Amino acid sequence: MFKIGCHLSTSKGYLHMGREALSIGANTFQFFTRNPRGAKAKAINEKDVALFNDFAKEHGFATLLAHASYTLNACSADERVRKFAHEVMADDLVRMEYTPNNYYNFHPGSHVGQGVDKGIGQIASLLNTILRPEQTTRVLLETMSGKGSEVGGTFEELRQILDQVALKDKMGVCLDTCHVYDAGYDIVKDLDGVIEHFDHVIGLDRLFAIHINDSKNPFSSHKDRHEKIGKGSLGLATFARVINHPKLRHLPFFLETPNKVAGYAEEIRLLRGLYSTN
Ligand code: FE
Ligand code: FE
Ligand code: ZN
């Protein structure tokens, strides 16, 4: 089964997202746990979540991907900023248990001049404080483009974070096609080589989701500007290879392209047409 979805707005609740996903040919979706810029999260509407959980089961939805606010920084030099990330993420993990057994993705953060090793230590220590043995949610580190002092622009950095987290079975990685290409991993010319390298450094058994985005910028630009599928520097042929790759094709794919819902519907149709069902 091809597991494909896109980023949807959370504002109208879970059941609304489920129905919207279904209406555009998706069988999963990504959503922000709260306003991506702010901290305020609406109280969970238990009835809405219960209706959604039934809906998702009924329609055979694949694992969902929640995305943490991208303004959080687990490795800021400012202790208050780190504490804020800690509080928000701990609360997000409580909220995630209303929809059990899904994924929660976050950007590792920017070390802002503290040095990458210090940043990695702070990210791991935050995770070691908030992860719980009884949680059903898996937390994913996103591969980053390496702009500025971003941590996670190399597979080695992600591996080092994972190595320092105690509850390893609660962790994983989400690979973003735009970010890795911008970071200098050439998935256009050598997808097999990049996948092999990922397996060698991190392990493919720790890869749980793919963000499927084209890039507005050339290879190794360290920029992070997403483009519509087939309209950027990765190109449609690359995406056909990515979604059909024997080591990736079982994973859930999430579009974060610059689109409204109708544009996502079109891209999902396009990708479904490219996914081989032999
Ligand atoms: Fe992201
Ligand atoms: Fe992403
Ligand atoms: Zn991005």
Coordinates of C-alpha atoms and ligand atoms in Angstrom, one line a residue:
M1 CA 0.0 0.0 0.0
F2 CA 1.3 3.5 -1.0
K3 CA 1.2 5.6 2.2
I4 CA 0.8 9.2 1.1
G5 CA -0.4 12.4 2.7
C6 CA 0.4 16.1 3.0
H7 CA 0.5 18.7 5.7
L8 CA -3.0 19.8 6.7
S9 CA -4.3 22.6 8.9
T10 CA -5.2 21.6 12.5
S11 CA -7.6 24.5 13.1
K12 CA -10.8 22.6 12.5
G13 CA -9.8 19.5 14.5
Y14 CA -8.8 15.9 13.9
L15 CA -12.0 14.5 12.3
H16 CA -11.9 17.4 9.8
M17 CA -8.3 16.6 8.9
G18 CA -9.2 12.9 8.4
R19 CA -12.0 13.8 6.1
E20 CA -9.9 16.3 4.2
A21 CA -7.1 13.7 3.8
L22 CA -9.6 11.1 2.5
S23 CA -11.1 13.6 0.0
I24 CA -7.8 14.3 -1.6
G25 CA -6.7 10.7 -2.0
A26 CA -4.4 10.6 1.0
N27 CA -4.4 7.8 3.6
T28 CA -2.3 9.7 6.2
F29 CA -1.4 13.4 6.9
Q30 CA 0.9 15.6 8.8
F31 CA -0.3 18.3 11.2
F32 CA 1.1 20.8 13.7
T33 CA 0.5 20.0 17.3
R34 CA -0.2 23.7 17.9
N35 CA 0.2 27.0 16.1
P36 CA 3.6 26.6 14.5
R37 CA 4.8 30.1 15.7
G38 CA 3.1 30.3 19.0
A39 CA 2.9 28.1 22.0
K40 CA -0.8 28.1 22.7
A41 CA -2.4 24.8 22.0
K42 CA -6.1 24.4 22.0
A43 CA -7.4 21.9 24.6
I44 CA -7.9 18.5 23.0
N45 CA -11.5 17.9 22.1
E46 CA -11.9 14.3 23.3
K47 CA -15.0 13.6 21.3
D48 CA -13.4 14.9 18.1
V49 CA -10.3 12.7 18.7
A50 CA -12.5 9.6 19.4
L51 CA -14.4 10.2 16.2
F52 CA -11.2 10.6 14.3
N53 CA -9.6 7.5 15.7
D54 CA -12.6 5.5 14.5
F55 CA -12.6 7.2 11.2
A56 CA -8.8 6.5 10.7
K57 CA -9.3 2.8 11.5
E58 CA -12.4 2.5 9.3
H59 CA -10.5 4.0 6.3
G60 CA -7.2 2.1 7.0
F61 CA -5.1 5.2 7.6
A62 CA -1.4 4.8 7.8
T63 CA 0.7 6.2 10.7
L64 CA 0.2 10.0 11.1
L65 CA 3.0 12.4 11.5
A66 CA 2.7 15.3 14.0
H67 CA 5.2 18.2 13.5
A68 CA 6.5 20.2 16.4
S69 CA 6.4 24.0 16.2
Y70 CA 9.4 25.0 14.1
T71 CA 10.3 27.9 16.3
L72 CA 11.3 25.7 19.2
N73 CA 15.0 25.4 19.8
A74 CA 16.2 22.6 22.0
C75 CA 19.8 23.7 21.8
S76 CA 19.5 27.5 22.2
A77 CA 22.3 29.3 24.1
D78 CA 19.5 30.9 26.2
E79 CA 18.3 28.6 29.0
R80 CA 14.8 30.0 28.9
V81 CA 14.4 29.1 25.2
R82 CA 15.6 25.6 25.9
K83 CA 13.2 25.3 28.9
F84 CA 10.3 26.5 26.6
A85 CA 11.1 23.8 24.1
H86 CA 11.1 21.3 26.9
E87 CA 7.7 22.4 28.2
V88 CA 6.1 22.5 24.8
M89 CA 7.4 19.2 23.6
A90 CA 6.6 17.4 26.9
D91 CA 3.0 18.7 26.5
D92 CA 2.9 17.7 22.9
L93 CA 3.8 14.1 23.9
V94 CA 0.9 14.1 26.3
R95 CA -1.4 15.3 23.5
M96 CA 0.0 12.7 21.1
E97 CA -1.3 9.9 23.3
Y98 CA -4.9 10.8 22.4
T99 CA -4.0 9.4 19.0
P100 CA -1.7 6.5 20.0
N101 CA 1.0 4.9 18.0
N102 CA 1.9 7.8 15.7
Y103 CA 5.0 9.8 15.0
Y104 CA 6.1 13.2 16.3
N105 CA 8.8 15.0 14.2
F106 CA 10.9 17.9 15.3
H107 CA 13.8 20.0 14.1
P108 CA 16.8 19.3 16.3
G109 CA 17.6 23.0 16.6
S110 CA 20.3 25.6 16.1
H111 CA 23.3 25.7 18.4
V112 CA 23.8 29.4 17.7
G113 CA 27.5 29.4 18.2
Q114 CA 27.7 27.1 21.1
G115 CA 29.3 24.4 18.9
V116 CA 27.6 21.4 17.4
D117 CA 28.7 19.0 20.2
K118 CA 27.2 21.1 22.9
G119 CA 24.0 21.5 20.9
I120 CA 23.8 17.7 20.4
G121 CA 24.2 17.2 24.1
Q122 CA 21.4 19.7 24.9
I123 CA 19.0 18.1 22.4
A124 CA 19.7 14.6 23.8
S125 CA 19.3 15.8 27.4
L126 CA 15.9 17.3 26.6
L127 CA 14.8 14.1 25.0
N128 CA 16.1 12.1 28.0
T129 CA 13.9 14.3 30.2
I130 CA 10.6 14.1 28.3
L131 CA 10.6 10.6 26.8
R132 CA 8.5 8.0 28.8
P133 CA 8.9 4.2 28.7
E134 CA 5.0 3.9 28.5
Q135 CA 4.5 6.4 25.6
T136 CA 3.2 4.9 22.3
T137 CA 4.5 7.8 20.3
R138 CA 7.8 7.6 18.4
V139 CA 9.8 10.9 18.2
L140 CA 11.6 11.5 14.9
L141 CA 14.5 13.8 14.3
E142 CA 14.2 15.6 10.9
T143 CA 17.2 15.7 8.5
M144 CA 18.0 19.4 8.1
S145 CA 19.6 21.4 5.3
G146 CA 22.4 22.7 7.5
K147 CA 21.6 26.4 7.2
G148 CA 23.2 28.6 9.7
S149 CA 24.1 26.7 12.9
E150 CA 21.4 24.1 12.4
V151 CA 22.1 20.7 14.0
G152 CA 21.1 17.7 11.9
G153 CA 22.4 18.7 8.5
T154 CA 24.6 15.6 8.5
F155 CA 23.6 12.0 9.2
E156 CA 26.5 11.8 11.6
E157 CA 25.0 14.5 13.8
L158 CA 21.6 12.7 13.9
R159 CA 23.4 9.5 14.8
Q160 CA 25.2 11.3 17.7
I161 CA 21.9 12.5 19.1
L162 CA 20.4 9.1 18.9
D163 CA 23.4 7.6 20.6
Q164 CA 22.9 9.8 23.6
V165 CA 19.2 9.1 24.0
A166 CA 18.4 6.3 26.6
L167 CA 15.0 5.2 25.3
K168 CA 16.2 4.4 21.8
D169 CA 13.0 2.4 20.9
K170 CA 11.1 5.7 21.2
M171 CA 13.2 7.4 18.6
G172 CA 13.7 7.5 14.8
V173 CA 14.4 9.8 11.9
C174 CA 12.3 11.5 9.2
L175 CA 14.2 12.2 6.0
D176 CA 13.2 15.4 4.1
T177 CA 14.1 15.2 0.4
C178 CA 14.5 18.9 0.0
H179 CA 16.7 19.2 3.1
V180 CA 19.1 16.4 2.4
Y181 CA 19.6 17.6 -1.2
D182 CA 20.2 21.1 0.1
A183 CA 22.5 19.6 2.7
G184 CA 24.7 18.0 0.1
Y185 CA 23.4 14.5 -0.3
D186 CA 22.9 13.9 -4.0
I187 CA 19.6 12.0 -4.2
V188 CA 19.2 13.1 -7.8
K189 CA 22.4 11.5 -9.2
D190 CA 23.0 8.9 -6.6
L191 CA 20.0 7.9 -4.5
D192 CA 21.3 4.4 -3.9
G193 CA 24.6 5.9 -2.6
V194 CA 22.8 8.2 -0.2
I195 CA 20.5 5.5 1.1
E196 CA 23.5 3.2 1.6
H197 CA 25.3 6.0 3.5
F198 CA 22.2 6.6 5.7
D199 CA 22.1 2.9 6.4
H200 CA 25.8 2.9 7.3
V201 CA 25.7 5.9 9.6
I202 CA 22.2 5.8 11.1
G203 CA 20.6 2.5 10.0
L204 CA 17.6 2.2 7.8
D205 CA 15.8 0.5 10.7
R206 CA 15.6 4.0 12.2
L207 CA 14.0 5.7 9.2
F208 CA 10.3 5.9 9.8
A209 CA 9.0 8.7 7.5
I210 CA 9.8 10.8 4.4
H211 CA 9.0 14.5 3.8
I212 CA 8.6 14.6 0.1
N213 CA 9.5 18.1 -1.2
D214 CA 11.2 19.5 -4.3
S215 CA 13.8 22.3 -3.7
K216 CA 13.9 25.8 -5.0
N217 CA 17.7 25.8 -4.7
P218 CA 20.5 23.9 -6.3
F219 CA 22.4 21.0 -4.8
S220 CA 24.2 21.6 -1.5
S221 CA 22.9 25.2 -1.2
H222 CA 22.1 24.8 2.5
K223 CA 19.0 26.9 1.9
D224 CA 15.7 25.0 2.7
R225 CA 13.1 26.4 0.4
H226 CA 10.5 23.8 -0.6
E227 CA 9.2 23.7 -4.2
K228 CA 6.2 21.9 -5.8
I229 CA 6.9 18.3 -6.9
G230 CA 8.7 18.2 -10.2
K231 CA 9.1 22.0 -10.4
G232 CA 12.4 22.3 -8.6
S233 CA 16.0 21.1 -8.7
L234 CA 15.1 17.5 -7.7
G235 CA 12.7 16.9 -10.6
L236 CA 10.0 14.4 -11.1
A237 CA 12.2 11.4 -12.1
T238 CA 13.9 11.7 -8.7
F239 CA 10.6 11.4 -6.9
A240 CA 9.6 8.4 -9.0
R241 CA 12.8 6.7 -7.8
V242 CA 12.3 7.8 -4.2
I243 CA 8.8 6.5 -3.7
N244 CA 9.5 3.2 -5.5
H245 CA 12.9 2.5 -3.9
P246 CA 12.8 -1.0 -2.4
K247 CA 14.3 0.4 0.9
L248 CA 11.8 3.3 1.1
R249 CA 8.6 2.3 -0.6
H250 CA 7.0 0.9 2.5
L251 CA 7.4 4.2 4.4
P252 CA 4.8 6.9 4.8
F253 CA 5.4 10.0 2.5
F254 CA 4.3 13.5 3.5
L255 CA 4.2 16.5 1.1
E256 CA 5.2 19.9 2.5
T257 CA 5.2 21.6 -0.8
P258 CA 4.0 25.2 -1.3
N259 CA 0.3 24.2 -2.0
K260 CA -3.2 24.7 -0.9
V261 CA -5.4 21.6 -0.5
A262 CA -6.3 21.4 -4.2
G263 CA -2.6 21.5 -5.1
Y264 CA -1.9 18.7 -2.7
A265 CA -4.7 16.6 -4.2
E266 CA -3.0 17.1 -7.6
E267 CA 0.4 16.1 -6.3
I268 CA -1.0 13.0 -4.6
R269 CA -2.7 12.0 -7.8
L270 CA 0.6 12.5 -9.7
L271 CA 2.6 10.4 -7.2
R272 CA 0.0 7.7 -7.1
G273 CA 0.4 7.4 -10.9
L274 CA 4.2 7.0 -10.4
Y275 CA 4.0 4.4 -7.6
S276 CA 4.4 1.0 -9.1
T277 CA 2.1 -1.6 -7.8
N278 CA 3.6 -4.8 -9.3
Ligands
FE1 FE 10.2 20.2 9.3
FE2 FE 10.4 18.8 6.4
ZN3 ZN 12.1 22.6 5.1

